[in-house]
Amino acid sequence: MDIVSPENFLNAKSDPISKFARPIVERINSTSQSDINLMCKEFAQKTVTNAFIFSLDRKGFDVMGQEEAGWYEFRFPWEHPIEDLVDYKYRLETFVKEMRK
């Protein structure tokens, strides 16, 4: 188990996307179910019947997907960390467009 030093703890900064995470996740999950399922198929080689994003941060996002054998957790990382909401929206839209090709 790694221990965080008091100095590192006091100097830590929150993820810049964290304050926007909940509304982004709720919007994507309510409007893009088929895209999330397709992400699991295209990038994780799993055909899921139900999937949802449960977490996101500046380095990527996490998805739970249900396959016949059970639930799986997937991490979809970004190539480079994201620093603001505009960049997050752009990268997510680009990700979906690339996936649909």
PDB file of C-alpha atoms in Angstrom:
ATOM      1  CA  MET A   1       0.000   0.000   0.000  1.00  0.00           C
ATOM      2  CA  ASP A   2       1.318   3.438  -0.934  1.00  0.00           C
ATOM      3  CA  ILE A   3       1.277   6.133   1.710  1.00  0.00           C
ATOM      4  CA  VAL A   4       0.822   9.772   0.713  1.00  0.00           C
ATOM      5  CA  SER A   5       3.107  12.074   2.618  1.00  0.00           C
ATOM      6  CA  PRO A   6       1.495  14.994   4.481  1.00  0.00           C
ATOM      7  CA  GLU A   7       3.413  17.405   2.238  1.00  0.00           C
ATOM      8  CA  ASN A   8       2.099  15.778  -0.947  1.00  0.00           C
ATOM      9  CA  PHE A   9      -1.411  15.668   0.494  1.00  0.00           C
ATOM     10  CA  LEU A  10      -1.359  19.376   1.343  1.00  0.00           C
ATOM     11  CA  ASN A  11       0.074  20.299  -2.075  1.00  0.00           C
ATOM     12  CA  ALA A  12      -2.386  18.173  -4.075  1.00  0.00           C
ATOM     13  CA  LYS A  13      -4.777  19.866  -6.503  1.00  0.00           C
ATOM     14  CA  SER A  14      -8.192  18.637  -7.522  1.00  0.00           C
ATOM     15  CA  ASP A  15      -8.838  17.399 -11.018  1.00  0.00           C
ATOM     16  CA  PRO A  16      -9.990  20.415 -13.107  1.00  0.00           C
ATOM     17  CA  ILE A  17     -12.791  18.352 -14.665  1.00  0.00           C
ATOM     18  CA  SER A  18     -14.189  17.069 -11.359  1.00  0.00           C
ATOM     19  CA  LYS A  19     -16.597  19.969 -10.855  1.00  0.00           C
ATOM     20  CA  PHE A  20     -18.186  19.245 -14.268  1.00  0.00           C
ATOM     21  CA  ALA A  21     -18.102  15.443 -14.065  1.00  0.00           C
ATOM     22  CA  ARG A  22     -21.600  14.743 -12.768  1.00  0.00           C
ATOM     23  CA  PRO A  23     -23.533  16.802 -15.352  1.00  0.00           C
ATOM     24  CA  ILE A  24     -21.351  15.434 -18.176  1.00  0.00           C
ATOM     25  CA  VAL A  25     -21.890  11.831 -17.063  1.00  0.00           C
ATOM     26  CA  GLU A  26     -25.637  12.322 -16.625  1.00  0.00           C
ATOM     27  CA  ARG A  27     -25.995  13.930 -20.057  1.00  0.00           C
ATOM     28  CA  ILE A  28     -23.957  11.281 -21.876  1.00  0.00           C
ATOM     29  CA  ASN A  29     -25.731   8.410 -20.123  1.00  0.00           C
ATOM     30  CA  SER A  30     -29.166   9.841 -20.896  1.00  0.00           C
ATOM     31  CA  THR A  31     -28.524  10.695 -24.559  1.00  0.00           C
ATOM     32  CA  SER A  32     -25.805   8.373 -25.884  1.00  0.00           C
ATOM     33  CA  GLN A  33     -26.525   4.814 -24.756  1.00  0.00           C
ATOM     34  CA  SER A  34     -25.818   3.298 -28.174  1.00  0.00           C
ATOM     35  CA  ASP A  35     -22.504   5.203 -28.432  1.00  0.00           C
ATOM     36  CA  ILE A  36     -21.368   3.884 -25.060  1.00  0.00           C
ATOM     37  CA  ASN A  37     -22.244   0.327 -26.100  1.00  0.00           C
ATOM     38  CA  LEU A  38     -20.351   0.834 -29.359  1.00  0.00           C
ATOM     39  CA  MET A  39     -17.274   2.133 -27.473  1.00  0.00           C
ATOM     40  CA  CYS A  40     -17.153  -1.129 -25.538  1.00  0.00           C
ATOM     41  CA  LYS A  41     -17.404  -3.134 -28.750  1.00  0.00           C
ATOM     42  CA  GLU A  42     -14.892  -1.110 -30.766  1.00  0.00           C
ATOM     43  CA  PHE A  43     -12.226  -0.455 -28.156  1.00  0.00           C
ATOM     44  CA  ALA A  44     -12.659  -3.202 -25.553  1.00  0.00           C
ATOM     45  CA  GLN A  45     -13.876  -5.982 -27.889  1.00  0.00           C
ATOM     46  CA  LYS A  46     -16.919  -6.640 -25.701  1.00  0.00           C
ATOM     47  CA  THR A  47     -20.470  -6.694 -27.024  1.00  0.00           C
ATOM     48  CA  VAL A  48     -22.542  -5.272 -24.210  1.00  0.00           C
ATOM     49  CA  THR A  49     -26.288  -4.964 -23.899  1.00  0.00           C
ATOM     50  CA  ASN A  50     -26.194  -2.199 -21.310  1.00  0.00           C
ATOM     51  CA  ALA A  51     -23.424   0.262 -20.500  1.00  0.00           C
ATOM     52  CA  PHE A  52     -22.978   3.542 -18.685  1.00  0.00           C
ATOM     53  CA  ILE A  53     -20.216   5.959 -17.803  1.00  0.00           C
ATOM     54  CA  PHE A  54     -19.734   6.078 -14.041  1.00  0.00           C
ATOM     55  CA  SER A  55     -16.669   8.269 -13.704  1.00  0.00           C
ATOM     56  CA  LEU A  56     -14.587  10.703 -15.681  1.00  0.00           C
ATOM     57  CA  ASP A  57     -11.525  12.808 -15.074  1.00  0.00           C
ATOM     58  CA  ARG A  58      -8.909  14.730 -17.023  1.00  0.00           C
ATOM     59  CA  LYS A  59      -7.143  11.509 -18.029  1.00  0.00           C
ATOM     60  CA  GLY A  60     -10.156   9.541 -19.325  1.00  0.00           C
ATOM     61  CA  PHE A  61     -13.432   7.954 -18.323  1.00  0.00           C
ATOM     62  CA  ASP A  62     -14.720   4.696 -16.833  1.00  0.00           C
ATOM     63  CA  VAL A  63     -17.583   2.582 -18.143  1.00  0.00           C
ATOM     64  CA  MET A  64     -19.518  -0.348 -16.726  1.00  0.00           C
ATOM     65  CA  GLY A  65     -20.845  -2.673 -19.397  1.00  0.00           C
ATOM     66  CA  GLN A  66     -23.118  -5.673 -19.072  1.00  0.00           C
ATOM     67  CA  GLU A  67     -22.410  -8.706 -21.179  1.00  0.00           C
ATOM     68  CA  GLU A  68     -24.163 -12.067 -20.994  1.00  0.00           C
ATOM     69  CA  ALA A  69     -21.528 -13.353 -18.539  1.00  0.00           C
ATOM     70  CA  GLY A  70     -21.817 -10.352 -16.213  1.00  0.00           C
ATOM     71  CA  TRP A  71     -20.651  -6.776 -15.691  1.00  0.00           C
ATOM     72  CA  TYR A  72     -17.261  -5.470 -16.825  1.00  0.00           C
ATOM     73  CA  GLU A  73     -15.413  -2.287 -16.034  1.00  0.00           C
ATOM     74  CA  PHE A  74     -13.562  -0.471 -18.820  1.00  0.00           C
ATOM     75  CA  ARG A  75     -11.176   2.491 -18.728  1.00  0.00           C
ATOM     76  CA  PHE A  76     -10.978   4.702 -21.818  1.00  0.00           C
ATOM     77  CA  PRO A  77      -7.910   6.949 -21.439  1.00  0.00           C
ATOM     78  CA  TRP A  78      -7.194  10.144 -23.350  1.00  0.00           C
ATOM     79  CA  GLU A  79      -3.840  10.507 -25.123  1.00  0.00           C
ATOM     80  CA  HIS A  80      -3.177  13.718 -23.180  1.00  0.00           C
ATOM     81  CA  PRO A  81      -4.783  15.100 -20.010  1.00  0.00           C
ATOM     82  CA  ILE A  82      -7.707  17.490 -20.501  1.00  0.00           C
ATOM     83  CA  GLU A  83      -7.682  20.803 -18.661  1.00  0.00           C
ATOM     84  CA  ASP A  84     -11.106  22.315 -19.298  1.00  0.00           C
ATOM     85  CA  LEU A  85     -14.706  21.596 -20.218  1.00  0.00           C
ATOM     86  CA  VAL A  86     -14.389  22.849 -23.820  1.00  0.00           C
ATOM     87  CA  ASP A  87     -11.500  20.474 -24.494  1.00  0.00           C
ATOM     88  CA  TYR A  88     -13.427  17.585 -22.880  1.00  0.00           C
ATOM     89  CA  LYS A  89     -16.421  18.158 -25.130  1.00  0.00           C
ATOM     90  CA  TYR A  90     -14.219  18.388 -28.229  1.00  0.00           C
ATOM     91  CA  ARG A  91     -12.284  15.208 -27.419  1.00  0.00           C
ATOM     92  CA  LEU A  92     -15.415  13.235 -26.603  1.00  0.00           C
ATOM     93  CA  GLU A  93     -17.082  14.304 -29.861  1.00  0.00           C
ATOM     94  CA  THR A  94     -13.897  13.429 -31.797  1.00  0.00           C
ATOM     95  CA  PHE A  95     -13.720  10.064 -30.033  1.00  0.00           C
ATOM     96  CA  VAL A  96     -17.294   9.225 -31.029  1.00  0.00           C
ATOM     97  CA  LYS A  97     -16.770  10.347 -34.653  1.00  0.00           C
ATOM     98  CA  GLU A  98     -13.632   8.202 -34.980  1.00  0.00           C
ATOM     99  CA  MET A  99     -15.441   5.239 -33.490  1.00  0.00           C
ATOM    100  CA  ARG A 100     -18.340   5.503 -35.969  1.00  0.00           C
ATOM    101  CA  LYS A 101     -16.062   5.373 -39.051  1.00  0.00           C
TER     102      LYS A 101
END
